[in-house]
Each structure stands twice: as structure tokens, then as C-alpha cells.
Tab-separated table of C-alpha atoms in Angstrom:
chain	number	residue	atom	x	y	z
E	1	MET	CA	21.081	58.136	57.130
E	2	HIS	CA	20.679	56.045	54.080
E	3	ASN	CA	22.868	53.724	53.493
E	4	SER	CA	24.150	54.360	50.046
E	5	ILE	CA	24.926	57.951	51.344
E	6	LEU	CA	27.094	56.657	53.883
E	7	ARG	CA	28.651	54.332	51.420
E	8	SER	CA	28.957	56.869	48.549
E	9	PRO	CA	32.497	58.256	48.035
E	10	TRP	CA	31.223	62.098	48.176
E	11	PHE	CA	30.521	61.602	51.741
E	12	CYS	CA	33.676	60.228	52.453
E	13	GLY	CA	35.765	63.168	51.395
E	14	LEU	CA	33.460	65.071	52.913
E	15	MET	CA	34.183	63.472	56.316
E	16	ILE	CA	38.007	63.560	55.480
E	17	ALA	CA	37.857	67.470	54.801
E	18	ALA	CA	35.640	68.074	57.406
E	19	PHE	CA	37.943	66.066	60.170
E	20	PHE	CA	41.204	68.407	58.727
E	21	VAL	CA	39.312	71.598	58.536
E	22	PHE	CA	38.283	70.636	62.308
E	23	VAL	CA	41.791	70.347	63.175
E	24	ILE	CA	43.148	73.051	61.152
E	25	PHE	CA	40.340	75.328	63.402
E	26	ALA	CA	40.268	73.764	67.000
E	27	LEU	CA	43.137	71.482	67.723
E	28	ILE	CA	46.033	73.764	66.378
E	29	PRO	CA	46.299	76.847	68.017
E	30	VAL	CA	47.149	80.115	66.539
E	31	TYR	CA	48.457	81.764	69.620
E	32	VAL	CA	51.436	79.154	70.048
E	33	PRO	CA	54.400	81.335	71.197
E	34	ARG	CA	57.674	81.009	69.080
E	35	PRO	CA	60.570	79.783	71.479
E	36	ALA	CA	63.148	82.624	72.208
E	37	PHE	CA	65.873	80.029	71.048
E	38	ILE	CA	64.570	79.590	67.534
E	39	PRO	CA	66.110	81.809	64.972
E	40	GLY	CA	63.590	84.163	63.249
E	41	PHE	CA	63.940	82.509	59.646
E	42	ALA	CA	63.059	78.950	61.268
E	43	PRO	CA	59.332	77.723	61.078
E	44	PRO	CA	57.032	78.118	63.647
E	45	PRO	CA	56.052	75.347	66.129
E	46	ASP	CA	52.524	74.810	64.595
E	47	MET	CA	54.437	74.521	61.197
E	48	TRP	CA	53.973	70.705	60.087
E	49	PRO	CA	50.296	70.351	61.844
E	50	ARG	CA	49.122	73.068	60.109
E	51	THR	CA	50.425	71.567	56.975
E	52	VAL	CA	49.956	68.362	56.842
E	53	SER	CA	46.052	68.728	57.881
E	54	ILE	CA	45.557	71.689	54.894
E	55	ILE	CA	46.973	68.241	53.079
E	56	GLY	CA	44.356	66.351	54.120
E	57	ALA	CA	41.601	68.566	54.055
E	58	PHE	CA	42.723	69.172	50.297
E	59	LEU	CA	42.669	65.645	49.614
E	60	GLY	CA	39.333	65.327	51.207
E	61	LEU	CA	38.170	67.674	48.857
E	62	VAL	CA	39.566	66.342	46.012
E	63	LEU	CA	38.039	62.894	46.859
E	64	PHE	CA	34.466	64.744	47.281
E	65	ILE	CA	34.603	66.881	43.987
E	66	LEU	CA	36.216	63.120	41.728
E	67	ALA	CA	32.940	62.083	43.168
E	68	LEU	CA	30.718	64.324	42.266
E	69	LEU	CA	32.146	64.541	38.643
E	70	GLY	CA	31.726	60.543	38.453
E	71	ARG	CA	35.462	59.696	38.409
E	72	MET	CA	35.264	57.539	41.162
E	73	GLY	CA	34.462	53.901	40.807
E	74	GLU	CA	31.213	52.924	42.354
E	75	SER	CA	32.670	49.485	44.029
E	76	GLU	CA	32.050	48.564	47.507
E	77	PRO	CA	34.327	50.562	49.779
E	78	ILE	CA	37.074	48.465	51.634
E	79	GLU	CA	36.414	48.830	55.015
E	80	SER	CA	39.830	48.551	57.090
E	81	ASP	CA	38.510	46.381	60.258
E	82	GLY	CA	35.173	44.923	58.841
E	83	ALA	CA	33.397	47.521	60.740
E	84	PRO	CA	30.086	48.333	59.200
E	85	ARG	CA	29.801	52.140	58.229
E	86	VAL	CA	27.621	53.349	60.696
E	87	VAL	CA	30.209	52.139	63.009
E	88	GLN	CA	33.233	54.001	61.195
E	89	ILE	CA	31.344	57.073	61.506
E	90	SER	CA	30.349	56.704	65.008
E	91	ARG	CA	33.869	56.372	65.896
E	92	PHE	CA	35.072	59.274	63.563
E	93	ILE	CA	32.137	61.604	65.888
E	94	GLY	CA	33.582	60.367	68.666
E	95	ALA	CA	37.418	61.064	67.358
E	96	LEU	CA	36.098	64.732	67.171
E	97	VAL	CA	34.408	64.627	70.817
E	98	ALA	CA	37.916	63.294	71.909
E	99	PHE	CA	39.736	66.107	70.397
E	100	ALA	CA	37.418	68.478	71.647
E	101	ALA	CA	37.383	67.181	75.022
E	102	TYR	CA	41.183	67.104	74.567
E	103	VAL	CA	41.147	70.793	74.159
E	104	TRP	CA	38.942	71.565	76.979
E	105	LEU	CA	41.042	69.372	79.294
E	106	MET	CA	44.132	71.244	78.505
E	107	PRO	CA	43.723	74.221	80.393
E	108	TYR	CA	42.651	72.557	83.190
E	109	VAL	CA	44.841	68.969	83.485
E	110	GLY	CA	47.600	70.215	81.182
E	111	PHE	CA	49.636	68.226	78.528
E	112	LEU	CA	50.421	65.092	80.248
E	113	ILE	CA	47.162	64.007	81.805
E	114	ALA	CA	44.990	64.875	78.642
E	115	SER	CA	47.275	63.590	76.295
E	116	MET	CA	46.860	60.110	78.292
E	117	ALA	CA	43.181	60.592	77.798
E	118	LEU	CA	43.295	61.312	74.017
E	119	THR	CA	45.683	58.373	73.646
E	120	GLY	CA	43.519	55.833	75.456
E	121	ALA	CA	40.378	57.235	73.914
E	122	MET	CA	41.732	56.676	70.460
E	123	ILE	CA	42.695	53.379	71.119
E	124	LEU	CA	39.364	52.168	72.420
E	125	LEU	CA	37.951	54.215	69.149
E	126	THR	CA	40.266	51.945	67.083
E	127	GLY	CA	37.779	48.977	68.540
E	128	GLU	CA	40.172	47.016	70.273
E	129	ARG	CA	39.610	45.598	73.610
E	130	ASN	CA	41.584	42.497	73.835
E	131	TYR	CA	44.675	43.903	75.252
E	132	ARG	CA	43.842	46.008	78.254
E	133	VAL	CA	47.360	46.217	79.541
E	134	TRP	CA	49.164	47.403	76.053
E	135	ILE	CA	46.207	49.966	75.943
E	136	LEU	CA	46.960	50.713	79.468
E	137	GLY	CA	50.320	50.982	78.988
E	138	LEU	CA	50.148	53.038	75.624
E	139	SER	CA	48.261	55.309	76.772
E	140	LEU	CA	50.185	56.112	80.004
E	141	ILE	CA	53.770	55.502	79.129
E	142	GLY	CA	53.617	57.099	75.539
E	143	PRO	CA	52.580	60.856	76.500
E	144	ILE	CA	55.421	60.797	79.422
E	145	LEU	CA	57.942	59.478	76.894
E	146	LEU	CA	57.033	61.971	74.383
E	147	GLN	CA	56.852	64.723	77.081
E	148	LEU	CA	60.897	63.808	78.432
E	149	ILE	CA	62.051	63.479	75.027
E	150	PHE	CA	60.750	66.977	74.006
E	151	HIS	CA	61.236	68.636	76.991
E	152	SER	CA	64.785	67.437	77.651
E	153	ALA	CA	65.825	66.882	74.013
E	154	LEU	CA	64.516	69.848	72.582
E	155	GLY	CA	63.530	72.363	75.316
E	156	THR	CA	59.851	72.044	74.498
E	157	GLN	CA	57.544	73.335	77.041
E	158	PHE	CA	53.819	72.152	77.802
E	159	PRO	CA	50.865	73.359	79.034
E	160	VAL	CA	50.515	72.567	82.473
E	161	GLY	CA	46.988	72.469	83.809
E	162	ILE	CA	45.589	74.473	86.279
E	163	LEU	CA	44.405	71.919	88.444
E	164	THR	CA	48.092	70.060	88.166
E	165	LYS	CA	50.428	72.575	88.854
E	166	GLN	CA	50.997	71.738	92.123
E	167	PHE	CA	51.713	68.168	91.856
E	168	GLY	CA	54.392	68.851	89.341
E	169	PHE	CA	52.586	67.743	85.549
């Protein structure tokens, strides 16, 4: 792709909208059962992830439309970590692949192991390589703590994988 296309605000808007549309339709399952202890008037478990994703897609479309109407400045976009736009696009595609792998892995290895792999992949996609012990610790301990908190405090059950069911994961 031409470098000016990659730097244009309308392209960024499309990429943001595409990411959140992917999250809405591929990552947030529509079949999430409502736990029995939640009353009928309470919002469903997928309400907040879906709400945030819809708002994100809407804001991406707003950016795209404003850029097409010429309301966005043509100044050089601020790059968050100094990485070239091609690297940022490849990280975006890597994030989509990681999320797709997460959805694919979940039935086989369950929430805990799939979340560990996703957390590690997301940290590595930021470009961070210097703090390997911290990356490993966050990737392993973060999902364990998340599952413990939700399971113990809120009684939320997470998917158990076919391959890991016998190990108690």
C-alpha cells in the first residue's frame, strides 16, 4: 500500500471500525447463557463488551466520515511508540489473528490457557521484549487471578476445554 494511504485519517477510521466490528461479531458470543442467579431485569453478561465495541465501531466510522468530508487535519499523525505505520498495521493484523486463535482455541483448551496465550501475544504485539520475566508473569498470573476473582467472588463459570477438562483447568 502507498504510504500516504496508511497515514490517512480515513484509513485509520476504517481500521478502528473494522476491529470493533470483528469484536462484535466474532469475539462476543451471542450464545452466552444468563446465569440463574441473575434476575430477569438485569443486563445480560455480554452487555458491556458489546456496548464498548459498538461505541468503538461508531467512533471509527465518525473518524472515517470526518476524514472524507475534509474535517480532519492533514498533519502527521502522532505515532504512539515511534513504530512506522506498516509495523502498526502488521500489529493490528497480528491482534486480529491472535483474537481469532483465542476463539478457535477456547473449546479445546478452555478459558485459562487460551487467555494466557492471548495475553502473552498481546504484550508481544506491543513490541515490548525487554521485560521477559514480567511478560511471562503477567501472561500466566493475570488470567489465573481473573478466573479466581470471577469464579470465587461472582460465581461466574468459564469454559473448560475438551483437552484440559481432565486436568481440572
